[in-house]
XYZ file of C-alpha atoms in Angstrom:
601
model
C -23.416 12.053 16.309
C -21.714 8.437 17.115
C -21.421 6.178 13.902
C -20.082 2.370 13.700
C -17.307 1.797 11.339
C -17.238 -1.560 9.791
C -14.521 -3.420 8.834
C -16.047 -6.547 7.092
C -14.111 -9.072 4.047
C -16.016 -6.823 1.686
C -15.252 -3.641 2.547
C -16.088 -0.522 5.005
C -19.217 -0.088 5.632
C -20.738 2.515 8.084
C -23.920 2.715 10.421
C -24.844 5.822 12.267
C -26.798 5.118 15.465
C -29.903 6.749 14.982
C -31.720 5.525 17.323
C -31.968 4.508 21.350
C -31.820 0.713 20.790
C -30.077 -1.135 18.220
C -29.586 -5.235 17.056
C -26.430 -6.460 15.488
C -26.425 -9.524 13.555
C -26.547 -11.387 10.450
C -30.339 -11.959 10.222
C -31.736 -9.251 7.424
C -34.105 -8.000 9.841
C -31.685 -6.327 12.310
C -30.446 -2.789 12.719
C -27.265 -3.488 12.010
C -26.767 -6.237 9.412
C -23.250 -8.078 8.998
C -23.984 -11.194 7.201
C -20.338 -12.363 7.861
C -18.921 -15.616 9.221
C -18.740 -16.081 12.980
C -21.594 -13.225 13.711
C -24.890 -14.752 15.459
C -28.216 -13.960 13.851
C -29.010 -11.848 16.636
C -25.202 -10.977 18.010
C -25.480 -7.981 20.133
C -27.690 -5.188 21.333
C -26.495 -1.460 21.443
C -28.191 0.883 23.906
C -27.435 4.578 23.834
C -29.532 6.923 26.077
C -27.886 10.290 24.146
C -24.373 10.196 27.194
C -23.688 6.810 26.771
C -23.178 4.045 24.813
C -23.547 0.634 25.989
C -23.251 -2.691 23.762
C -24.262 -6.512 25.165
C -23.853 -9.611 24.038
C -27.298 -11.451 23.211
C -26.128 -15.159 24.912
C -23.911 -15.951 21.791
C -21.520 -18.759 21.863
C -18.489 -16.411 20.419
C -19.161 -13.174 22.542
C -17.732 -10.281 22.681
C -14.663 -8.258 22.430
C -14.152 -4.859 23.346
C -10.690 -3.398 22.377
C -9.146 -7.013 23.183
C -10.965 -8.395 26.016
C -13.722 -10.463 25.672
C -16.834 -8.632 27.794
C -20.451 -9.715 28.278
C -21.462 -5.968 28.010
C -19.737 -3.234 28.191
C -19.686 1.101 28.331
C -18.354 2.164 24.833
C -16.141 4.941 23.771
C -15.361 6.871 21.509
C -12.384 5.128 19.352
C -13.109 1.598 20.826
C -13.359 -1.814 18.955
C -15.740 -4.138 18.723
C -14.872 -7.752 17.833
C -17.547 -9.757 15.970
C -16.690 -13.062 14.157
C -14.618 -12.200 11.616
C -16.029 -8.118 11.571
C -14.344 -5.370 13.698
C -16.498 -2.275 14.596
C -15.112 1.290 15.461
C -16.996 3.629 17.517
C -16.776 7.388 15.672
C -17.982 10.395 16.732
C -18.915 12.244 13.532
C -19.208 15.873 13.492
C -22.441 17.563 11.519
C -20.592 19.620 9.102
C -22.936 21.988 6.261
C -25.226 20.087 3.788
C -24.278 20.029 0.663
C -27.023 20.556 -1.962
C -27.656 18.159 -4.388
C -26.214 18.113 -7.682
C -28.692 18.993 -10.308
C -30.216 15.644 -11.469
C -28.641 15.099 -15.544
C -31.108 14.449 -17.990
C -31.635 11.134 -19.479
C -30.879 11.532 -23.073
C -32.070 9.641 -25.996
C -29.456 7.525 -27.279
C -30.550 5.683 -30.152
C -32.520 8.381 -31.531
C -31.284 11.372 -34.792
C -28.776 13.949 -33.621
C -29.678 17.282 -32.304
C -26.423 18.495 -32.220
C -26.090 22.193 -33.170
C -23.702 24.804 -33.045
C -25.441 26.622 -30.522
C -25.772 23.371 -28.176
C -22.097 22.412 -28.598
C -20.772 26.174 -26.845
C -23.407 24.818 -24.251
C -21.628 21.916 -23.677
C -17.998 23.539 -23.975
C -19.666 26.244 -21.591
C -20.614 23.469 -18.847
C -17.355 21.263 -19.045
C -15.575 24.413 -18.261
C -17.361 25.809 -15.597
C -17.096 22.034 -14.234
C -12.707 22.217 -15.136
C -13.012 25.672 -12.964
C -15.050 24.219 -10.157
C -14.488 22.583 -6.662
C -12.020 19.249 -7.152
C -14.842 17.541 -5.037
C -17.854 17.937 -7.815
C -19.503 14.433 -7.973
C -20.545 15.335 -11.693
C -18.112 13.077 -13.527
C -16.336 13.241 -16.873
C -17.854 10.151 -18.340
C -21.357 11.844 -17.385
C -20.457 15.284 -19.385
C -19.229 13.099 -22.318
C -22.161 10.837 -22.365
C -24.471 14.098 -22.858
C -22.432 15.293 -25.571
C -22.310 12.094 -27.243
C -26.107 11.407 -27.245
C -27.024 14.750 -28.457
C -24.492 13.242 -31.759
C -26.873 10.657 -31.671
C -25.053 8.312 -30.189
C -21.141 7.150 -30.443
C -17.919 6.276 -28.936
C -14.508 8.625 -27.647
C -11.186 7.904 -26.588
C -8.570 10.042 -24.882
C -5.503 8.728 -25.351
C -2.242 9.623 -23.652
C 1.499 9.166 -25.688
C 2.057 7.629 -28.894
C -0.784 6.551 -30.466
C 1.414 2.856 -30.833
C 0.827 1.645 -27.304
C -0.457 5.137 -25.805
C -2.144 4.393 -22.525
C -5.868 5.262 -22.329
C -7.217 8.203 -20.338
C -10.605 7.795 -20.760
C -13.286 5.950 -22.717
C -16.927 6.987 -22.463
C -19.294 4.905 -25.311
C -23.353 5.151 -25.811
C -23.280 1.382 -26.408
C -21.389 -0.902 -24.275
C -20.469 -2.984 -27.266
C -18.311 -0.351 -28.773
C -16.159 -0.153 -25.240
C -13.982 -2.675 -26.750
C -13.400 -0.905 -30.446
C -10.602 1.759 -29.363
C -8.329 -0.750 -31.115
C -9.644 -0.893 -34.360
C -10.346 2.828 -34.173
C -6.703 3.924 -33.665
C -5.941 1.240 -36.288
C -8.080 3.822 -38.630
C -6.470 6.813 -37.875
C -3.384 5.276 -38.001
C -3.667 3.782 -41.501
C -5.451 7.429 -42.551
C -2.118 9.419 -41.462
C 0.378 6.600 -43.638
C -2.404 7.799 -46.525
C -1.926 11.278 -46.156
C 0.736 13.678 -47.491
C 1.669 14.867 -45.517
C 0.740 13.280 -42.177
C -2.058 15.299 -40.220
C -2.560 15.801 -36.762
C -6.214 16.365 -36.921
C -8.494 15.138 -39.003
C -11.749 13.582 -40.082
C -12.855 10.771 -42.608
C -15.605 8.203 -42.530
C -14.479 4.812 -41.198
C -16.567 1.924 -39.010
C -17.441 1.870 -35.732
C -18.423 -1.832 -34.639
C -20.013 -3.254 -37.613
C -20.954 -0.214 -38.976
C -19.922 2.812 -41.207
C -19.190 5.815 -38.460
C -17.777 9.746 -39.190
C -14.732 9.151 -37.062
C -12.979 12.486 -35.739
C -9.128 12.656 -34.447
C -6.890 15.197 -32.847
C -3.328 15.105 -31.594
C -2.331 17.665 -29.229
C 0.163 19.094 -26.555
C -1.272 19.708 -23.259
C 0.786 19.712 -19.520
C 3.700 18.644 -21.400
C 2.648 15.719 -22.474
C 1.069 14.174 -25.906
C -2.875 13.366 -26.285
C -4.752 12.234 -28.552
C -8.564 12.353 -28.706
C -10.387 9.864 -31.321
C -14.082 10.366 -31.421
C -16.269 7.965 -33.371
C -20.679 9.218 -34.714
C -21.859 6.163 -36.414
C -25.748 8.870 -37.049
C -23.814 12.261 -37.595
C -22.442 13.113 -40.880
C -21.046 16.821 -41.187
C -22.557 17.876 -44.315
C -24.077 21.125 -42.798
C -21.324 21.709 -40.231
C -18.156 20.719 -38.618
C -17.778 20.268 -35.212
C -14.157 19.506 -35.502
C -12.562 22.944 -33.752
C -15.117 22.411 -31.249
C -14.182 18.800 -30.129
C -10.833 19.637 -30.408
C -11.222 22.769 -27.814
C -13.487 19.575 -25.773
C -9.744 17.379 -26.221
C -8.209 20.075 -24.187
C -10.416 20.815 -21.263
C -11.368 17.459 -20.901
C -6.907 17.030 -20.038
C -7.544 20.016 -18.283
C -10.290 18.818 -16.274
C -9.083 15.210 -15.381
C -5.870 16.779 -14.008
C -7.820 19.209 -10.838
C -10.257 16.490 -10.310
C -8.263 13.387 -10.044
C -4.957 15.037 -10.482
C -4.205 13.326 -7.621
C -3.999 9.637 -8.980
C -0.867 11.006 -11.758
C 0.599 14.241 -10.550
C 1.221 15.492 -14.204
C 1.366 19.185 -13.358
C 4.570 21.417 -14.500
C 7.418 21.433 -12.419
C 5.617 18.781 -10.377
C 7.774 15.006 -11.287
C 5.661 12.055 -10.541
C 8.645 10.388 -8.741
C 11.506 12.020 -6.616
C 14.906 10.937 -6.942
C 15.895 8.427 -3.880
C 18.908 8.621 -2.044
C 20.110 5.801 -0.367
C 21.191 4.928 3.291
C 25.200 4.803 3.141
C 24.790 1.623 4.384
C 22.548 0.221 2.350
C 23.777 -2.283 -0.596
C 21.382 -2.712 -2.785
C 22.605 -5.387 -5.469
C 21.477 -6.605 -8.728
C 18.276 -8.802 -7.394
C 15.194 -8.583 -8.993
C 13.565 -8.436 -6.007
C 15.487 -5.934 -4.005
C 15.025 -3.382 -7.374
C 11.509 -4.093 -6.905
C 12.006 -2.763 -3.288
C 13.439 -0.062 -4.224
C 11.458 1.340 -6.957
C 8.473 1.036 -4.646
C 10.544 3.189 -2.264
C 10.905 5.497 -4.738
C 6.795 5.881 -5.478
C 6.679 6.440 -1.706
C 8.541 9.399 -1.242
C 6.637 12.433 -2.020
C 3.032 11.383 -0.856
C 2.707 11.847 2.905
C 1.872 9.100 3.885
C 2.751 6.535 6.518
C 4.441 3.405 5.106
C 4.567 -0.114 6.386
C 7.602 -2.517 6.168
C 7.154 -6.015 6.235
C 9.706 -8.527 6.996
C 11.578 -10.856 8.568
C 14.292 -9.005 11.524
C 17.564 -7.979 10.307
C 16.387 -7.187 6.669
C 17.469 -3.843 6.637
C 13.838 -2.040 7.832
C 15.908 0.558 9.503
C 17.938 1.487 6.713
C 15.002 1.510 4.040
C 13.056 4.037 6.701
C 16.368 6.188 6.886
C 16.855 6.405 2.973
C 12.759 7.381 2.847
C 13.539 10.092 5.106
C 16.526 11.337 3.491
C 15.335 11.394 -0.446
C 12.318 13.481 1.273
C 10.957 17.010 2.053
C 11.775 16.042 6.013
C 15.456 14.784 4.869
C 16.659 18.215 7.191
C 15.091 17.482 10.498
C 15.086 14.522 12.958
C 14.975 10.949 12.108
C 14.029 8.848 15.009
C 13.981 5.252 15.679
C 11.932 3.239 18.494
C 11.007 -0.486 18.753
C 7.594 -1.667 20.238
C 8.646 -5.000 21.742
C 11.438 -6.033 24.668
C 9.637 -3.803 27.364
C 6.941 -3.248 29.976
C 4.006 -1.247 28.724
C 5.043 1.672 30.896
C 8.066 1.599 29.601
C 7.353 1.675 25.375
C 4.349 4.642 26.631
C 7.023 6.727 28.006
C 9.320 5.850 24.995
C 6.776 7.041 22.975
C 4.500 9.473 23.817
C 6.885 11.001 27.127
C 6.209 10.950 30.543
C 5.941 13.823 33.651
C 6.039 12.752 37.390
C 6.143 14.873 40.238
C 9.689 16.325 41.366
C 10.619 18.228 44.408
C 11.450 21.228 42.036
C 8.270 21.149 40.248
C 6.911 18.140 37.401
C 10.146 16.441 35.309
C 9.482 15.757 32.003
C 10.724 13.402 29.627
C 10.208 13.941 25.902
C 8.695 11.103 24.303
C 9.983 9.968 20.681
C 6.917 11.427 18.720
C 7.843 14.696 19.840
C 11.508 14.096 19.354
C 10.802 13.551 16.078
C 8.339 16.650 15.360
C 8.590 17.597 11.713
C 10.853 14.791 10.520
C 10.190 10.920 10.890
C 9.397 8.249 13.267
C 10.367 4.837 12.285
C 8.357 2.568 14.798
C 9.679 -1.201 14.720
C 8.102 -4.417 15.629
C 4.914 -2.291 15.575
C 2.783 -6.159 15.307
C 3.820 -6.402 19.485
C 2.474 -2.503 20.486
C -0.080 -3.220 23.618
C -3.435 -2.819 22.646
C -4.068 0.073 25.292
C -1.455 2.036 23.374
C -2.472 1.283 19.806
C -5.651 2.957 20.992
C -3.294 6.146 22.094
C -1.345 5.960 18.697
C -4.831 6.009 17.250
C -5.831 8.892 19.137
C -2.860 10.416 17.999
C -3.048 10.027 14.383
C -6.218 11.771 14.677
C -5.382 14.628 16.432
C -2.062 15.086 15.626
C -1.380 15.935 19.689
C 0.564 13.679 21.967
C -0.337 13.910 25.715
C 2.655 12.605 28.263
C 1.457 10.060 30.742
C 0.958 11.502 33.942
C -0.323 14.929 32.333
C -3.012 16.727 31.086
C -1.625 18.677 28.862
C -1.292 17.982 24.968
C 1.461 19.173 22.406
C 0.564 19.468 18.563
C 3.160 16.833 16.537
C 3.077 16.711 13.028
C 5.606 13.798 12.036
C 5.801 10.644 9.543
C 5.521 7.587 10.638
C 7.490 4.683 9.268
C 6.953 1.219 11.107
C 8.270 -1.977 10.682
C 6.300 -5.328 11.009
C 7.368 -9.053 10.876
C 4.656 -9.956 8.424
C 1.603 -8.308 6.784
C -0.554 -6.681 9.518
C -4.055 -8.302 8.694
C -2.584 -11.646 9.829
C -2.116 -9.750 13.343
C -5.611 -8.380 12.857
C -7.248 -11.641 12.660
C -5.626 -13.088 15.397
C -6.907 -9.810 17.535
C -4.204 -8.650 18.462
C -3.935 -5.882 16.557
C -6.643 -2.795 15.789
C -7.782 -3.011 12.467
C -8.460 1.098 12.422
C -4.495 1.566 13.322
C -3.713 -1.072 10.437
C -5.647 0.806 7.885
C -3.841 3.719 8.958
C -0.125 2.656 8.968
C -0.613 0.370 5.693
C -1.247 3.183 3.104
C 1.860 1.936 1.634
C 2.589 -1.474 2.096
C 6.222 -2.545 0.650
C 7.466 -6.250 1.489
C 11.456 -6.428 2.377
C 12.736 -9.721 1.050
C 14.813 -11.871 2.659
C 18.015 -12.622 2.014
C 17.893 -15.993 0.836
C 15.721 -14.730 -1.678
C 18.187 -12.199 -3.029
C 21.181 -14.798 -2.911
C 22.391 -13.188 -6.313
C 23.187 -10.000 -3.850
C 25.298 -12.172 -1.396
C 28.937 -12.073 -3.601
C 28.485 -7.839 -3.393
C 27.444 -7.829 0.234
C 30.037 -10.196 1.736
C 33.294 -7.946 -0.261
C 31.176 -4.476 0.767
C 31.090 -5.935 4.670
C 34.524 -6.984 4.441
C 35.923 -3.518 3.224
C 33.898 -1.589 5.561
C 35.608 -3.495 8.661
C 38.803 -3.319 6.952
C 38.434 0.368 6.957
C 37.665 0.760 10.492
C 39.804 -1.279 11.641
C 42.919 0.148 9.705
C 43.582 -3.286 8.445
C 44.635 -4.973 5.188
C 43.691 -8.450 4.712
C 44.291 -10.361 1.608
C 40.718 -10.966 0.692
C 38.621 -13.946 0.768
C 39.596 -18.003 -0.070
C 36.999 -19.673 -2.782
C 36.430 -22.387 -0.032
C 34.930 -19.492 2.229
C 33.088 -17.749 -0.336
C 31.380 -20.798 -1.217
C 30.779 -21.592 2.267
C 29.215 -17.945 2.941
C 26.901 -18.566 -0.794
C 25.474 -21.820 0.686
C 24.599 -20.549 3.842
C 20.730 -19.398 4.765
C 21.357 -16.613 6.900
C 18.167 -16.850 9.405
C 19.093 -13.352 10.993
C 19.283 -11.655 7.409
C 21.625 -8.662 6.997
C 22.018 -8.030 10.890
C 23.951 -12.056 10.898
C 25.875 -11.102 7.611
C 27.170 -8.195 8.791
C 27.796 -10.119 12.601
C 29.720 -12.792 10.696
C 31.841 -10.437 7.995
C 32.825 -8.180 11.228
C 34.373 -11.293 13.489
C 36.249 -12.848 10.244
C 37.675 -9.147 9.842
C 38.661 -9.028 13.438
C 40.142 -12.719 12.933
C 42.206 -12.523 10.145
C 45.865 -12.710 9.796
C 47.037 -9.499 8.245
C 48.281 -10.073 5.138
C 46.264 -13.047 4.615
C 42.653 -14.190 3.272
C 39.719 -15.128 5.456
C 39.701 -19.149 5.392
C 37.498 -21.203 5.657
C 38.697 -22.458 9.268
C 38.121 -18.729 10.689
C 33.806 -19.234 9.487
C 31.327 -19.596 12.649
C 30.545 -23.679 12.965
C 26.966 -23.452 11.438
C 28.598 -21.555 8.411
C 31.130 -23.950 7.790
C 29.460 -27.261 8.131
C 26.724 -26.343 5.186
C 23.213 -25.090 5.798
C 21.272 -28.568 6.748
C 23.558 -28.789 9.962
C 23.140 -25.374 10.855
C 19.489 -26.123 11.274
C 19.960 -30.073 12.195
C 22.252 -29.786 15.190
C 21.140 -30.272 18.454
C 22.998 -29.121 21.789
C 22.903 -28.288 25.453
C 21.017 -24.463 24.614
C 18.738 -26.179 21.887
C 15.271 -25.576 21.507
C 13.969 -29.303 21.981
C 10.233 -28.703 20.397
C 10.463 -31.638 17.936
C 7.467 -29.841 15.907
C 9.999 -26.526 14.908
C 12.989 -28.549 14.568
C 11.513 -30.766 11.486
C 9.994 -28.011 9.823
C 12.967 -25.906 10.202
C 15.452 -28.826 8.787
C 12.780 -29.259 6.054
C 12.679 -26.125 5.067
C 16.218 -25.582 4.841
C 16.336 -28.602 2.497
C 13.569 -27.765 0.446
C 15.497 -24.257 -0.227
C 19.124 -25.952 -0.839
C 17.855 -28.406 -3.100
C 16.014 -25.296 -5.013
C 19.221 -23.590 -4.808
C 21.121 -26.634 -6.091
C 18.659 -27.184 -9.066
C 18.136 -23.716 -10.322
C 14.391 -23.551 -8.760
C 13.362 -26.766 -11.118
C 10.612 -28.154 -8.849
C 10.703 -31.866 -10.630
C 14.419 -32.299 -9.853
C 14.427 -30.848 -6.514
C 11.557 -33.507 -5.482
C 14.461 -36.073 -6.707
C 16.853 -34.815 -4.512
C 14.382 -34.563 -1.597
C 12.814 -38.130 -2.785
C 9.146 -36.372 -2.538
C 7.081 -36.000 -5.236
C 6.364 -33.569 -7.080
C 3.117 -32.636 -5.567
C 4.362 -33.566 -1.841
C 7.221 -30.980 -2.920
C 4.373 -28.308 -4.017
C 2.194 -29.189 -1.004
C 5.332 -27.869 1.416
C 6.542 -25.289 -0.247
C 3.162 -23.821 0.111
C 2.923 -24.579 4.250
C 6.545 -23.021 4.358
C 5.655 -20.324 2.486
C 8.997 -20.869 -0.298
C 8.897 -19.576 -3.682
C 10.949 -20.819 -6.191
């Protein structure tokens, strides 16, 4: 059965096609209804005959595009995208897998009403929330639902699971009969908490009457161990009183499999399982200098959260941040750390040429077919880090999709197909969704390779880094080279602070090497042995104009400008009011182009 996948601002939304004919628009009355911006109310009909599937345009003034090139109709494949105004459609073929019966619809309970709560009826309920702890991880029956029941049959009341110390423990879960009393875990933890200082000595567990809202309530509570880890389970009945019995071993056995139950059914959101950390220790790239920056720490401990889940990871950043070395330290703090680490770059080449890179190639030979192993299978069972991914040709995005989904890579110029199972890692000038809406760029693959996005900072934003990077540079060169210099002058060191560093890490390093291979030995680095646009101070680094110059007048103003607006920052300790002075803009004018620029205090 073919489906269409959309990709809209809201969300994903899916249509199977059901029938032989099908509209696409933004008028309510069509098949398909996408009541987005730039999608005619009657876009685009879809014809499929039960072999093919055909889609054409309906005479709008936008068209069509089909995987990149606009069409005025067009045969349609499986994997193929569909550009609609600002909506991007994916053809699927969905296979029929078993039905699934229905869960058993939950009866509405009376809320409001006395409580029918007996002994008998509470082992029910224990009895169902652990046959639903035991069951498939996929149940839709939720633990709010199985709470609510239990809570109506007290007649009605609030419960909070509460994980840690009851001062600032994090909550778990809240399930209330009354949406007013969502907001009252507060002031019931406040209770218990004042009722342990009373007691002598402190409880774990216990019971007293207390207020619930803005009335009197039997309040139960119950600290306990489970997974390792402390809970606490506060339970407010503002219509049960436990004059004939006490449910309190049985809510406290409820404490427990309700832990018990949140852990196999969305166990996956905190892996809080023995033995099982949530985080694994990262180890770094050898060439990787981290620094004391807020932002690179921020880096990193997003780095860290992305080592254990297998999933693909995007970079984004400017080139010569250091992509490559954040991919490498990923692989190595991983399960894949002992088998290959691969690098390729999507941009600088022919089409042809990035396929075969890729995904291998096999031409004819006089001794039989020569193959060449692409990087995929190179890197079979370790990691691919894929760079400049924004510039992959759309013909081979829809390959790389292909691949992700079937995990096989076919050589071009063959028919046969290897199974891969590797990580990808890719790197990406900026955030692909910009990419996306410029079409150049598959918003399917996207979605794929940005399950975990993490933004590498510049590094004029991580200036507080330079000092540590500059001396680490220095020694490595020293080191290979065998030669002692006497360190660095002030004058140069200030000179090497100031500047902006457009090429990032990759010029840092450039520069630090050529002053190693300069220097006198036994003497510093001076300032006279610095490259021209280091020397003479950041603005004429951007300012001057030569022979090899770009000449567009439009890129040279907004690249001076930005340069000043980030010295005068730099100057004024990021105080916007006397950086305008400095700049003689106002404050606003100063706002409006840090904005266009895209520079943050």
């Amino acid at each position: 059965m073919l489906r269409l996948v959309a990709y809209a601002p809201d969300g994903v939304r899916r249509f199977p096609v059901h029938r032989s004919e099908l509209i696409i628009g933004s008028w309510p009355e069509c098949d398909i209804y996408l009541p987005y911006t730039g999608v005619a109310q009657r876009h685009a009909r879809l014809i499929y005959d039960g072999n093919e599937l055909r889609i054409e345009d309906l005479g709008t003034r936008k068209g069509l595009l089909v995987s990149g090139k606009k069409v005025r109709e067009s045969a349609l494949e499986v994997l193929d995208e569909i550009r609609l105004g600002g909506v991007t459609l994916l053809v699927e073929d969905v296979v029929p897998g078993p039905e699934k019966a229905p869960p058993p619809p939950v009866e509405e309970k009376v809320v409001d009403g006395p409580p029918v709560i007996t002994p008998c009826r509470m082992i029910e309920h224990l009895n169902r929330i652990s046959e639903w702890v035991l069951g498939d991880a996929e149940s839709r029956t939720t633990s709010e639902a199985l709470m609510s029941e239990v809570l109506s049959d007290f007649g009605g009341g609030a419960a909070f699971l509460l994980v840690g110390e009851m001062e600032g423990a994090a909550l778990k879960l809240v399930v209330t009969t009354d949406p007013s009393w969502l907001a009252s875990g507060e002031p019931l933890v406040a209770q218990v908490l004042r009722q342990r200082e009373a007691g002598r000595p402190v409880e774990k567990a216990g019971s007293f009457l207390g207020e619930l809202g803005d009335g009197p309530a039997w309040i139960f509570y119950d600290s306990f161990l489970a997974l390792d880890r402390g809970y606490t389970l506060v339970a407010a009945f503002p219509r049960f009183s436990p004059e004939e019995w006490s449910p309190a071993a049985s809510l406290s056995a409820l404490g427990h499999l309700l832990v018990l139950g949140l852990v196999h059914h969305v166990g996956w959101y905190e892996p809080i399982l023995p033995g099982h950390p949530g985080q694994q220790d990262l180890t770094l790239d050898p060439n990787l200098v981290v620094g004391e920056s807020q932002a690179m720490k921020q880096v990193i401990e997003q780095l860290r959260s992305a080592v254990d889940p297998p999933v693909h990871v995007l970079l984004s950043g400017e080139p010569g941040v250091g992509k490559d070395l954040l991919a490498r330290s990923l692989h190595l703090s991983g399960p894949r750390r002992h088998a290959p680490f691969i690098m390729a770059t999507c941009g600088g080449a022919r089409p042809q040429q990035i396929e075969a890179d890729l995904f291998g190639a096999e031409i004819p030979g006089k001794g039989g077919p020569v193959r060449r192993e692409g990087k995929l299978v190179l890197a079979n069972g370790g990691t691919l880090f894929l760079d400049e991914i924004e510039q992959l040709p759309m013909d081979l995005q829809a390959r790389l999709v292909r691949f992700l989904r079937s995990g096989q890579v076919e050589p071009a110029g063959s028919n046969e197909a290897h199974p891969v199972e590797v990580r990808l890692v890719v790197g990406s000038r900026a955030p692909l969704d910009s990419v996306v809406a410029r079409d150049l760029f598959r918003v399917d693959l996207a979605y794929r390779l940005s399950q975990l996005m993490i933004e590498v900072p510049p590094l004029r934003d991580r200036r507080e880094d330079l000092p540590l990077l500059i001396q680490s540079y220095i020694n490595k060169f020293c080191h290979e080279l065998g030669k002692r210099i006497q360190g660095i002058t002030v004058k140069a060191m200030s000179a090497l602070l100031s500047y902006d560093y457009p090429g990032n890490l990759a010029e840092l390093e450039t520069i630090a090497r050529q002053l190693v291979y300069m220097a006198p030995v036994g003497r510093p680095v001076d300032v006279s042995l610095l490259p021209e646009r280091v020397r003479n101070g950041p603005l004429a680094a951007t300012s001057r104009v030569d022979a090899a110059s770009d000449l567009e007048l439009d890129r040279l103003v907004s690249g001076t400008e930005q340069v000043a607006i980030r010295e005068a920052l730099r100057r004024t300790n990021g105080n916007k009011s006397q950086a305008a002075r400095l700049l003689g803009l106002s404050r606003n004018g100063l706002a409006i182009k840090m904005e266009r620029y895209g520079v943050k205090a």
